[in-house]
mmCIF file of N, CA and C in Angstrom:
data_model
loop_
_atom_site.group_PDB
_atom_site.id
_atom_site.type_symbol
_atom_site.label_atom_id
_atom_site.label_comp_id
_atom_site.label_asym_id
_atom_site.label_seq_id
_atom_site.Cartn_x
_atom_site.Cartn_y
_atom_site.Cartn_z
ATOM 1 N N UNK Z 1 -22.928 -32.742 -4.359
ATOM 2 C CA UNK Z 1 -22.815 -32.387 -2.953
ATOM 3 C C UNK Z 1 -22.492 -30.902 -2.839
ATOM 4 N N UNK Z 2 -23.249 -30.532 -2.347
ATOM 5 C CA UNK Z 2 -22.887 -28.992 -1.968
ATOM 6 C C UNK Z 2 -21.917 -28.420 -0.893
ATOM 7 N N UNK Z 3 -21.141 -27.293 -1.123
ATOM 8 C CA UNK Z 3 -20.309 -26.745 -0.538
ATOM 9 C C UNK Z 3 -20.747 -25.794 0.784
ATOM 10 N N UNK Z 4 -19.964 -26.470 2.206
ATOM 11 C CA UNK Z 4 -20.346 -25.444 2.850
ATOM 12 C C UNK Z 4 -19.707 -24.583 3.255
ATOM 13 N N UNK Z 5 -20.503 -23.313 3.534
ATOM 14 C CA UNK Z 5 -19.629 -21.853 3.938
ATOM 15 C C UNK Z 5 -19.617 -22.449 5.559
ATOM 16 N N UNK Z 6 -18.237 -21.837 6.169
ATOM 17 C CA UNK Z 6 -17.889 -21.601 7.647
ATOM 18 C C UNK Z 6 -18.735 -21.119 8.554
ATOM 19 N N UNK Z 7 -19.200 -19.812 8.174
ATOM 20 C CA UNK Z 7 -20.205 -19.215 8.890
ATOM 21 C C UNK Z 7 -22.018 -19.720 8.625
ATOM 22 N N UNK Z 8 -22.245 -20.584 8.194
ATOM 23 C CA UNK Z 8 -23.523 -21.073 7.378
ATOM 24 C C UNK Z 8 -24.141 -22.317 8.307
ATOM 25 N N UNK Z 9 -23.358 -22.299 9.460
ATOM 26 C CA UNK Z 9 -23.345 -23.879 10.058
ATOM 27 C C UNK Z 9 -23.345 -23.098 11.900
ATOM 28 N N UNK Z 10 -24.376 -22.543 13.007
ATOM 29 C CA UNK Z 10 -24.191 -22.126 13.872
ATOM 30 C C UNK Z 10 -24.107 -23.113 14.449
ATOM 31 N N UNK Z 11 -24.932 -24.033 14.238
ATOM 32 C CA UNK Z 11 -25.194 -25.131 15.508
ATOM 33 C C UNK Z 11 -23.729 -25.591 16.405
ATOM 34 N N UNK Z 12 -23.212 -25.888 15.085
ATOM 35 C CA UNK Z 12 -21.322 -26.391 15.007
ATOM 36 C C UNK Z 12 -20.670 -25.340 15.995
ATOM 37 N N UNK Z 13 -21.019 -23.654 16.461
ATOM 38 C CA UNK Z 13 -20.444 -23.342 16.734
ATOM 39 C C UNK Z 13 -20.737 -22.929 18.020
ATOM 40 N N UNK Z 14 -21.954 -23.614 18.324
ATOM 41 C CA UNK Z 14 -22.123 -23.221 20.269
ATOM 42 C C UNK Z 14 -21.563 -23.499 21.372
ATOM 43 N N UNK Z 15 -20.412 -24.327 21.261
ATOM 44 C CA UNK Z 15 -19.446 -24.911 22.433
ATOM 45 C C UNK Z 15 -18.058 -24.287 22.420
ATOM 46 N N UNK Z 16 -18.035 -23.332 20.644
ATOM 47 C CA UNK Z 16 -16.710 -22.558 20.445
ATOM 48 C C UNK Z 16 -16.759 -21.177 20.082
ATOM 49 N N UNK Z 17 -16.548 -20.815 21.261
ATOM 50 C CA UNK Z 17 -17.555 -18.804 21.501
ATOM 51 C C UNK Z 17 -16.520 -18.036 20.465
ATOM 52 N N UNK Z 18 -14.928 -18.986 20.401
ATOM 53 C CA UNK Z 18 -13.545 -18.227 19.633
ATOM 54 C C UNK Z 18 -14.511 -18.490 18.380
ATOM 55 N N UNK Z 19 -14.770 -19.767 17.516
ATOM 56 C CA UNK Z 19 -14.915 -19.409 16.243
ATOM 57 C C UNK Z 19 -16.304 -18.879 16.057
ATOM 58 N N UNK Z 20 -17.023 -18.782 16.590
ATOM 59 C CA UNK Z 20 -18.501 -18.268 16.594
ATOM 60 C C UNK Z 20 -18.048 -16.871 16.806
ATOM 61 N N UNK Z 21 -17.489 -16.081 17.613
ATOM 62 C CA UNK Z 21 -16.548 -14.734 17.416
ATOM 63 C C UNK Z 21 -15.938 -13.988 15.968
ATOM 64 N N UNK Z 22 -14.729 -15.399 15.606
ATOM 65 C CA UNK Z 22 -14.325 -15.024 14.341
ATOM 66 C C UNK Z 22 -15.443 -15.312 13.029
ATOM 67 N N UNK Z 23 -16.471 -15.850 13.097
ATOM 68 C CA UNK Z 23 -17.338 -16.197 12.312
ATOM 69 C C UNK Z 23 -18.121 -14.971 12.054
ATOM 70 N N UNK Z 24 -18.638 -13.907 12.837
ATOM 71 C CA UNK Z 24 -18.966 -13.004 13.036
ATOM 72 C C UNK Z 24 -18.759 -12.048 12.606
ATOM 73 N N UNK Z 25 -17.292 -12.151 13.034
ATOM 74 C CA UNK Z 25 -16.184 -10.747 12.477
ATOM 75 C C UNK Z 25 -16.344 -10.706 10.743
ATOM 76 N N UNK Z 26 -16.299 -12.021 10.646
ATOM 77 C CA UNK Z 26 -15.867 -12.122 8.819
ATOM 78 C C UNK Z 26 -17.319 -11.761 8.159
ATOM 79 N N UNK Z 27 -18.682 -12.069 9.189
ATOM 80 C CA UNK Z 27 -19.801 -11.975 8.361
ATOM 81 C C UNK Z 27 -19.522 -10.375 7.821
ATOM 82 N N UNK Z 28 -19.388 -9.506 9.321
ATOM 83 C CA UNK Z 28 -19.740 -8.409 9.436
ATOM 84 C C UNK Z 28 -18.536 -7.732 8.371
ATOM 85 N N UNK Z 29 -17.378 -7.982 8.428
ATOM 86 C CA UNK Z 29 -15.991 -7.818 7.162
ATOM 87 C C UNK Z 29 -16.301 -7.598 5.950
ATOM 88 N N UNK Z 30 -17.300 -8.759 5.209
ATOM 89 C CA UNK Z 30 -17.881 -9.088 4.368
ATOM 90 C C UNK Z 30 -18.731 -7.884 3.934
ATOM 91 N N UNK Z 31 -19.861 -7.671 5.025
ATOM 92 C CA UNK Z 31 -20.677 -6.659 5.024
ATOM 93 C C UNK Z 31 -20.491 -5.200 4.638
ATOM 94 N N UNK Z 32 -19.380 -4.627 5.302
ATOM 95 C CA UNK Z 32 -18.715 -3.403 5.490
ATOM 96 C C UNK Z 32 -18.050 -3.541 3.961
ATOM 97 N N UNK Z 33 -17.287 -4.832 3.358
ATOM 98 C CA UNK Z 33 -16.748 -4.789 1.742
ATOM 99 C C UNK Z 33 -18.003 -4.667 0.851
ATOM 100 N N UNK Z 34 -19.263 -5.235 0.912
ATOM 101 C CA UNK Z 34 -20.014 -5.076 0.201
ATOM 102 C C UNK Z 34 -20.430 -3.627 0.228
ATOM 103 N N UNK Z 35 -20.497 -2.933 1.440
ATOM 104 C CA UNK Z 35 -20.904 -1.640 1.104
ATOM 105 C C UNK Z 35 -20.180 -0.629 0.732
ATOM 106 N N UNK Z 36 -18.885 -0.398 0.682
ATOM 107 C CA UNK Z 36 -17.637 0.074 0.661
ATOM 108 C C UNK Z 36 -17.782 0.006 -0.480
ATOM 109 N N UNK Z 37 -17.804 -1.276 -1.859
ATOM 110 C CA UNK Z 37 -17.921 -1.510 -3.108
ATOM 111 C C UNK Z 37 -19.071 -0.888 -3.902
ATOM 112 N N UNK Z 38 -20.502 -1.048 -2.995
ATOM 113 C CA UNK Z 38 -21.404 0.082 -3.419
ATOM 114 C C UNK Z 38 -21.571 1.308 -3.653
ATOM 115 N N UNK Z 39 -20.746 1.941 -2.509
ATOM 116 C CA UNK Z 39 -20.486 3.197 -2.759
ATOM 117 C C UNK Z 39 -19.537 3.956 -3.863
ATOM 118 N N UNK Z 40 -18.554 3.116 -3.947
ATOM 119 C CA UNK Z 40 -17.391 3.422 -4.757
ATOM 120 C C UNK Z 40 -18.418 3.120 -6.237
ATOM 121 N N UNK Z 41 -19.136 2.935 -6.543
ATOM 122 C CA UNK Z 41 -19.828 2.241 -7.798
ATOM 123 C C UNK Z 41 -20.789 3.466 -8.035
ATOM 124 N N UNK Z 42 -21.569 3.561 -7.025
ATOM 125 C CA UNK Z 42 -22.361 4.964 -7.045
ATOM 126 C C UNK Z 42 -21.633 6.493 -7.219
ATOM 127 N N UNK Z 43 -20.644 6.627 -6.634
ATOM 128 C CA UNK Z 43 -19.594 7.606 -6.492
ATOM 129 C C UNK Z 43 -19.501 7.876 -7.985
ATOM 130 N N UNK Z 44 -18.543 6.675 -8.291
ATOM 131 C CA UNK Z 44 -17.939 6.896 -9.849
ATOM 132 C C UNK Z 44 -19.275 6.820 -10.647
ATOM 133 N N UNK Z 45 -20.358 6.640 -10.536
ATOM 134 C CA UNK Z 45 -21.337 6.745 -11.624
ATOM 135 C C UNK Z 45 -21.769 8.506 -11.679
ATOM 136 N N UNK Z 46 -21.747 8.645 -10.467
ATOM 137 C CA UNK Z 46 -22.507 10.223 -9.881
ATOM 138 C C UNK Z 46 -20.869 11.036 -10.700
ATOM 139 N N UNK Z 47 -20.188 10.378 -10.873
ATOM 140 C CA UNK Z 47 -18.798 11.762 -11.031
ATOM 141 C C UNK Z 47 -18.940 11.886 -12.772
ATOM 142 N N UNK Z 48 -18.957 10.267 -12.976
ATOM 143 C CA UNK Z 48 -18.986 10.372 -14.687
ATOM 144 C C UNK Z 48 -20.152 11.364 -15.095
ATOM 145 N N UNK Z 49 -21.460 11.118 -14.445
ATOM 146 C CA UNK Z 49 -22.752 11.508 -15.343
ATOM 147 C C UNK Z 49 -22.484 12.873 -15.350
ATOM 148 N N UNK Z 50 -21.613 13.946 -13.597
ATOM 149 C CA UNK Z 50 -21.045 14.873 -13.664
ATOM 150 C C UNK Z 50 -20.073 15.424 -15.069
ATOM 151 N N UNK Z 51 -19.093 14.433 -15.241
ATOM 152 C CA UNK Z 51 -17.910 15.069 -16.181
ATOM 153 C C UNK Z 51 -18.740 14.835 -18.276
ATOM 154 N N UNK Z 52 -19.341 14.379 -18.210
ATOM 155 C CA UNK Z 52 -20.084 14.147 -19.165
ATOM 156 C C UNK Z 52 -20.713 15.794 -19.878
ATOM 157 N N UNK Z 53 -20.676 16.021 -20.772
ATOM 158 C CA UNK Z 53 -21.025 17.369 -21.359
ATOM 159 C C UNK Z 53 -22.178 17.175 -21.939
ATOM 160 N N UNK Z 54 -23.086 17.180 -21.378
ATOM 161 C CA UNK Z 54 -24.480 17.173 -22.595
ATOM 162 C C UNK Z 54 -25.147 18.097 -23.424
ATOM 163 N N UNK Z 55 -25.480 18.134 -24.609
ATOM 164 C CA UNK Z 55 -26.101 19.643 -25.534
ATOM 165 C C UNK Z 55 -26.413 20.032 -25.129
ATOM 166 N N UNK Z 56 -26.167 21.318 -25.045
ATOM 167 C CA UNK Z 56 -26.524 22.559 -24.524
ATOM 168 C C UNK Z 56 -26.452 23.179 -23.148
ATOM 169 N N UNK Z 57 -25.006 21.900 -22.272
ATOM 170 C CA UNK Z 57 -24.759 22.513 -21.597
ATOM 171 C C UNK Z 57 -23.053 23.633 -21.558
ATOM 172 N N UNK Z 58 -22.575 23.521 -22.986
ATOM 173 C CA UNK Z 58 -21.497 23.770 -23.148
ATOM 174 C C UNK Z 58 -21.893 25.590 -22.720
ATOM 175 N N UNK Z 59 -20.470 26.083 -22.409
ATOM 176 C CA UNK Z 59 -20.357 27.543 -21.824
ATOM 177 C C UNK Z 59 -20.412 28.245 -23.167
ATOM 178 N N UNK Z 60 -20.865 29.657 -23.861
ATOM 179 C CA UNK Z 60 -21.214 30.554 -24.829
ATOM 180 C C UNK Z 60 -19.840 31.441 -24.635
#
């Protein structure tokens, strides 16, 4: 039997505008953490490949 998510089920939530509201909030929560996490991932990749010394770029 499969597990259901809260927000995965609208039908359930057309007579209750409050949890169809908070259902929303959390999609969009969700959303904003997933991209927040992307960036921070890209960031630190873009800083390492930065601090990284490769041949022949050392100073003479």
């Amino acid at each position: 039997m499969s597990q259901m998510r809260p927000c995965s089920v609208a039908k359930r939530l057309i007579g209750r505008p409050q949890e169809a509201l908070l259902c929303a909030k959390a999609k969009r929560q969700q959303q904003m953490f997933s991209v927040a996490k992307a960036k921070r991932q890209l960031q630190s990749a873009q800083s390492e490949r930065k601090s990284t010394t490769r041949f022949g770029d050392e100073p003479l």
